[in-house]
GROMACS .gro file of C-alpha atoms in nm:
model
  251
    1MET     CA    1  -0.303   2.243   1.778
    2LYS     CA    2  -0.179   1.920   1.925
    3LYS     CA    3   0.100   1.723   1.766
    4ILE     CA    4   0.197   1.383   1.890
    5ILE     CA    5   0.460   1.172   1.731
    6VAL     CA    6   0.512   0.815   1.872
    7LEU     CA    7   0.781   0.577   1.776
    8ALA     CA    8   0.736   0.206   1.856
    9THR     CA    9   0.989  -0.080   1.786
   10LEU     CA   10   0.869  -0.407   1.640
   11ALA     CA   11   1.104  -0.700   1.602
   12ILE     CA   12   1.025  -0.924   1.294
   13THR     CA   13   1.223  -1.236   1.203
   14LEU     CA   14   1.336  -1.263   0.854
   15PHE     CA   15   1.641  -1.316   0.643
   16SER     CA   16   1.920  -1.082   0.694
   17CYS     CA   17   2.074  -0.898   0.412
   18HIS     CA   18   2.414  -1.062   0.504
   19PRO     CA   19   2.545  -1.262   0.211
   20ASN     CA   20   2.492  -1.592   0.384
   21ARG     CA   21   2.131  -1.500   0.459
   22GLN     CA   22   2.099  -1.701   0.760
   23ARG     CA   23   1.727  -1.820   0.838
   24ASP     CA   24   1.767  -1.719   1.203
   25ALA     CA   25   1.874  -1.355   1.146
   26GLN     CA   26   1.661  -1.087   1.257
   27ILE     CA   27   1.576  -0.728   1.144
   28SER     CA   28   1.409  -0.475   1.368
   29PHE     CA   29   1.130  -0.245   1.222
   30LYS     CA   30   1.070   0.089   1.389
   31LEU     CA   31   0.712   0.212   1.362
   32LYS     CA   32   0.675   0.593   1.298
   33ASP     CA   33   0.326   0.701   1.417
   34ILE     CA   34   0.243   1.060   1.348
   35HIS     CA   35  -0.067   1.234   1.473
   36GLN     CA   36  -0.169   1.600   1.405
   37GLU     CA   37  -0.510   1.724   1.517
   38ASP     CA   38  -0.713   2.038   1.544
   39TYR     CA   39  -1.089   2.121   1.533
   40TYR     CA   40  -1.075   2.174   1.164
   41TYR     CA   41  -0.832   1.880   1.067
   42LYS     CA   42  -0.708   1.533   1.172
   43VAL     CA   43  -0.400   1.362   1.040
   44HIS     CA   44  -0.272   1.008   1.124
   45ILE     CA   45   0.022   0.859   0.937
   46ALA     CA   46   0.195   0.528   1.036
   47TYR     CA   47   0.492   0.381   0.843
   48PRO     CA   48   0.766   0.140   0.906
   49LEU     CA   49   1.147   0.224   0.921
   50VAL     CA   50   1.414  -0.063   0.912
   51GLU     CA   51   1.662  -0.076   1.206
   52SER     CA   52   1.923  -0.309   1.098
   53TYR     CA   53   2.208  -0.491   1.311
   54TRP     CA   54   2.429  -0.537   1.028
   55SER     CA   55   2.686  -0.285   0.896
   56ASN     CA   56   2.653  -0.429   0.533
   57CYS     CA   57   2.281  -0.390   0.511
   58ARG     CA   58   2.256  -0.126   0.238
   59PHE     CA   59   1.891  -0.192   0.185
   60GLU     CA   60   1.831  -0.007   0.515
   61ASP     CA   61   1.893   0.342   0.367
   62THR     CA   62   1.709   0.262   0.035
   63PHE     CA   63   1.396   0.130   0.206
   64ASN     CA   64   1.389   0.393   0.487
   65ARG     CA   65   1.462   0.691   0.231
   66GLU     CA   66   1.144   0.568   0.020
   67MET     CA   67   0.916   0.533   0.311
   68THR     CA   68   1.016   0.860   0.465
   69SER     CA   69   0.976   1.050   0.139
   70PHE     CA   70   0.634   0.880   0.078
   71ALA     CA   71   0.501   0.984   0.427
   72ASP     CA   72   0.641   1.337   0.387
   73SER     CA   73   0.487   1.380   0.050
   74THR     CA   74   0.161   1.230   0.147
   75LEU     CA   75   0.134   1.487   0.435
   76ALA     CA   76   0.264   1.772   0.224
   77GLU     CA   77  -0.008   1.681  -0.033
   78PHE     CA   78  -0.281   1.701   0.231
   79GLN     CA   79  -0.150   2.034   0.354
   80GLY     CA   80  -0.127   2.174   0.005
   81LYS     CA   81  -0.433   2.373   0.068
   82GLU     CA   82  -0.305   2.608   0.345
   83LEU     CA   83  -0.445   2.523   0.688
   84ALA     CA   84  -0.571   2.858   0.741
   85GLU     CA   85  -0.782   2.810   0.425
   86LYS     CA   86  -0.903   2.474   0.566
   87LYS     CA   87  -0.994   2.630   0.887
   88GLN     CA   88  -1.202   2.896   0.685
   89VAL     CA   89  -1.383   2.637   0.485
   90VAL     CA   90  -1.474   2.432   0.804
   91ASP     CA   91  -1.593   2.765   0.984
   92GLN     CA   92  -1.806   2.845   0.670
   93ALA     CA   93  -1.955   2.498   0.646
   94LEU     CA   94  -2.052   2.463   1.004
   95LYS     CA   95  -2.203   2.808   0.985
   96GLU     CA   96  -2.427   2.711   0.680
   97SER     CA   97  -2.528   2.369   0.784
   98PRO     CA   98  -2.805   2.347   1.028
   99ASN     CA   99  -2.725   1.992   1.150
  100PRO     CA  100  -2.330   1.932   1.098
  101ARG     CA  101  -2.209   1.590   1.168
  102PRO     CA  102  -1.996   1.560   1.496
  103GLY     CA  103  -1.635   1.609   1.430
  104TYR     CA  104  -1.693   1.792   1.099
  105ARG     CA  105  -1.336   1.855   0.980
  106TYR     CA  106  -1.078   1.760   0.715
  107GLU     CA  107  -0.935   1.412   0.769
  108MET     CA  108  -0.649   1.196   0.640
  109SER     CA  109  -0.505   0.880   0.753
  110LEU     CA  110  -0.233   0.652   0.608
  111THR     CA  111  -0.192   0.305   0.762
  112HIS     CA  112  -0.024  -0.009   0.645
  113GLN     CA  113  -0.038  -0.384   0.623
  114TRP     CA  114   0.246  -0.633   0.592
  115PHE     CA  115   0.197  -0.920   0.342
  116ASN     CA  116   0.546  -1.067   0.328
  117ILE     CA  117   0.858  -1.054   0.528
  118TYR     CA  118   1.041  -1.373   0.448
  119ASN     CA  119   1.338  -1.462   0.252
  120GLY     CA  120   1.449  -1.092   0.234
  121MET     CA  121   1.117  -1.025   0.032
  122LEU     CA  122   0.919  -0.758   0.170
  123SER     CA  123   0.562  -0.663   0.058
  124LEU     CA  124   0.334  -0.405   0.217
  125ARG     CA  125   0.045  -0.200   0.128
  126PHE     CA  126  -0.048   0.142   0.245
  127LYS     CA  127  -0.422   0.241   0.269
  128LYS     CA  128  -0.485   0.614   0.246
  129TYR     CA  129  -0.818   0.755   0.340
  130GLU     CA  130  -0.912   1.109   0.309
  131TYR     CA  131  -1.219   1.320   0.381
  132ALA     CA  132  -1.266   1.678   0.232
  133LEU     CA  133  -1.604   1.771   0.359
  134GLY     CA  134  -1.786   1.610   0.070
  135ALA     CA  135  -2.061   1.337   0.086
  136HIS     CA  136  -1.804   1.061   0.180
  137GLY     CA  137  -1.445   1.003   0.203
  138ASN     CA  138  -1.226   0.807  -0.041
  139THR     CA  139  -0.975   0.519  -0.005
  140TRP     CA  140  -0.666   0.456  -0.204
  141PHE     CA  141  -0.406   0.178  -0.201
  142ILE     CA  142  -0.036   0.229  -0.265
  143CYS     CA  143   0.178  -0.091  -0.274
  144TYR     CA  144   0.552  -0.150  -0.211
  145ASN     CA  145   0.740  -0.464  -0.282
  146PHE     CA  146   1.105  -0.480  -0.204
  147SER     CA  147   1.400  -0.718  -0.236
  148ALA     CA  148   1.667  -0.692   0.024
  149ALA     CA  149   1.907  -0.909  -0.172
  150ASP     CA  150   1.892  -0.679  -0.475
  151ASN     CA  151   1.857  -0.357  -0.265
  152ARG     CA  152   1.562  -0.229  -0.484
  153PHE     CA  153   1.205  -0.194  -0.499
  154LEU     CA  154   1.012  -0.423  -0.735
  155THR     CA  155   0.772  -0.297  -0.997
  156ILE     CA  156   0.444  -0.476  -1.100
  157ASP     CA  157   0.617  -0.593  -1.413
  158ASP     CA  158   0.895  -0.754  -1.200
  159ILE     CA  159   0.620  -0.982  -1.059
  160ILE     CA  160   0.359  -1.009  -1.319
  161ASP     CA  161   0.392  -1.058  -1.696
  162ARG     CA  162   0.172  -0.789  -1.868
  163SER     CA  163   0.376  -0.797  -2.202
  164THR     CA  164   0.083  -0.859  -2.448
  165PRO     CA  165  -0.278  -0.769  -2.468
  166GLU     CA  166  -0.360  -1.139  -2.451
  167LYS     CA  167  -0.192  -1.177  -2.121
  168LEU     CA  168  -0.373  -0.879  -1.976
  169GLN     CA  169  -0.699  -1.019  -2.090
  170GLU     CA  170  -0.621  -1.344  -1.934
  171LEU     CA  171  -0.519  -1.181  -1.618
  172ALA     CA  172  -0.841  -0.978  -1.605
  173GLU     CA  173  -1.045  -1.318  -1.651
  174ILE     CA  174  -0.859  -1.482  -1.361
  175ILE     CA  175  -0.901  -1.185  -1.133
  176SER     CA  176  -1.277  -1.193  -1.210
  177GLN     CA  177  -1.294  -1.556  -1.113
  178TYR     CA  178  -1.146  -1.499  -0.771
  179LEU     CA  179  -1.312  -1.153  -0.712
  180ASP     CA  180  -1.573  -1.141  -0.438
  181ASN     CA  181  -1.849  -0.979  -0.646
  182PRO     CA  182  -2.192  -0.975  -0.502
  183GLU     CA  183  -2.469  -0.852  -0.741
  184ASP     CA  184  -2.194  -0.811  -1.013
  185CYS     CA  185  -2.108  -0.485  -0.859
  186PHE     CA  186  -1.740  -0.486  -1.009
  187ALA     CA  187  -1.630  -0.551  -1.365
  188VAL     CA  188  -1.253  -0.613  -1.432
  189THR     CA  189  -1.126  -0.538  -1.780
  190ALA     CA  190  -0.775  -0.568  -1.942
  191ASP     CA  191  -0.779  -0.176  -1.948
  192ASP     CA  192  -0.807  -0.171  -1.571
  193LEU     CA  193  -0.473  -0.368  -1.539
  194ASP     CA  194  -0.261  -0.166  -1.791
  195ASN     CA  195   0.044   0.041  -1.705
  196ASP     CA  196  -0.162   0.281  -1.472
  197PHE     CA  197  -0.238  -0.017  -1.253
  198GLN     CA  198   0.040  -0.087  -0.985
  199ASN     CA  199  -0.141  -0.217  -0.680
  200VAL     CA  200   0.015  -0.574  -0.637
  201ASN     CA  201   0.151  -0.745  -0.335
  202PHE     CA  202   0.256  -1.101  -0.253
  203THR     CA  203   0.271  -1.367  -0.002
  204ASN     CA  204   0.479  -1.683  -0.037
  205ASP     CA  205   0.159  -1.843  -0.192
  206ASP     CA  206  -0.063  -1.577  -0.330
  207ILE     CA  207  -0.049  -1.249  -0.536
  208ILE     CA  208  -0.282  -0.979  -0.409
  209PHE     CA  209  -0.447  -0.725  -0.638
  210SER     CA  210  -0.604  -0.425  -0.467
  211PHE     CA  211  -0.868  -0.194  -0.611
  212ALA     CA  212  -0.949   0.136  -0.476
  213ASN     CA  213  -1.290   0.321  -0.488
  214TYR     CA  214  -1.420   0.371  -0.841
  215GLN     CA  215  -1.118   0.175  -0.996
  216ILE     CA  216  -1.352  -0.123  -1.097
  217GLY     CA  217  -1.700  -0.025  -0.993
  218PRO     CA  218  -1.914   0.261  -0.864
  219TYR     CA  219  -1.830   0.418  -0.499
  220ALA     CA  220  -2.102   0.209  -0.349
  221CYS     CA  221  -1.922  -0.118  -0.438
  222GLY     CA  222  -1.639  -0.006  -0.204
  223THR     CA  223  -1.276  -0.135  -0.247
  224ALA     CA  224  -1.188  -0.479  -0.360
  225VAL     CA  225  -0.883  -0.704  -0.274
  226VAL     CA  226  -0.840  -1.028  -0.455
  227HIS     CA  227  -0.589  -1.310  -0.363
  228ILE     CA  228  -0.482  -1.540  -0.644
  229PRO     CA  229  -0.250  -1.854  -0.579
  230ILE     CA  230   0.071  -1.818  -0.734
  231GLU     CA  231   0.035  -2.173  -0.890
  232VAL     CA  232  -0.269  -2.052  -1.095
  233LEU     CA  233  -0.088  -1.761  -1.231
  234LYS     CA  234   0.230  -1.973  -1.287
  235LYS     CA  235   0.028  -2.241  -1.497
  236LYS     CA  236  -0.086  -1.925  -1.721
  237ASN     CA  237   0.268  -1.806  -1.752
  238LEU     CA  238   0.171  -1.469  -1.588
  239ILE     CA  239   0.435  -1.488  -1.324
  240GLN     CA  240   0.785  -1.350  -1.401
  241PRO     CA  241   1.033  -1.662  -1.352
  242GLU     CA  242   1.295  -1.439  -1.200
  243PHE     CA  243   1.046  -1.319  -0.920
  244LEU     CA  244   0.964  -1.678  -0.823
  245LYS     CA  245   1.343  -1.752  -0.801
  246MET     CA  246   1.360  -1.449  -0.546
  247LEU     CA  247   1.051  -1.549  -0.361
  248GLN     CA  248   1.110  -1.929  -0.348
  249PRO     CA  249   1.486  -1.978  -0.353
  250ASP     CA  250   1.473  -2.323  -0.236
  251GLU     CA  251   1.228  -2.453  -0.503
   0.00000   0.00000   0.00000
């Protein structure tokens, strides 16, 4: 079995967590890139860790602890079925299949995308893909939003006002308007946006809603990512006022 762990350092300019929050302050992110591979399974996990230059940056521990815990638990979940059992299943499937596809094995990948790194407000989305020898693999989204100034992760309800059924219905209608929906493949309802829905990110201008396979349509429709201008949601009173103050402190 091959195991490769690569660490890369990426410097990103954003606000420091120093009280004066100087605009030219800099935080360094370390990218942890983990590969594990054998003929019966393949794993790739990539996630960011903060490397801070300021002794009072308490958020470094908070952020890194959650990122590490999430990556570790994702790997542990994949390995929940003993690797020896995975090997046995792959061997049996290869034996029974007259034309197995190349590289027929269990697969899991966890990659991430940044949406915001400004004003001490971090927003990133993980995309998890897993293939378990079925007809196709599946994709999930896991979103994290973080305030360095408050040293805490933000929930969707810190960002979006979902306090009434009427607001949920209005939010569903707005998402439907901005959704790229060829042949009406997707259908977004208020029930899709209730307490079980958590996949929201932000830029300085937009709120991003991410929907995994099967979440708002059949597998053939794929995943969906919807960008809605903050101003549109603000006019409908669907954005939390305190979030706007954190995101746009100068306005």
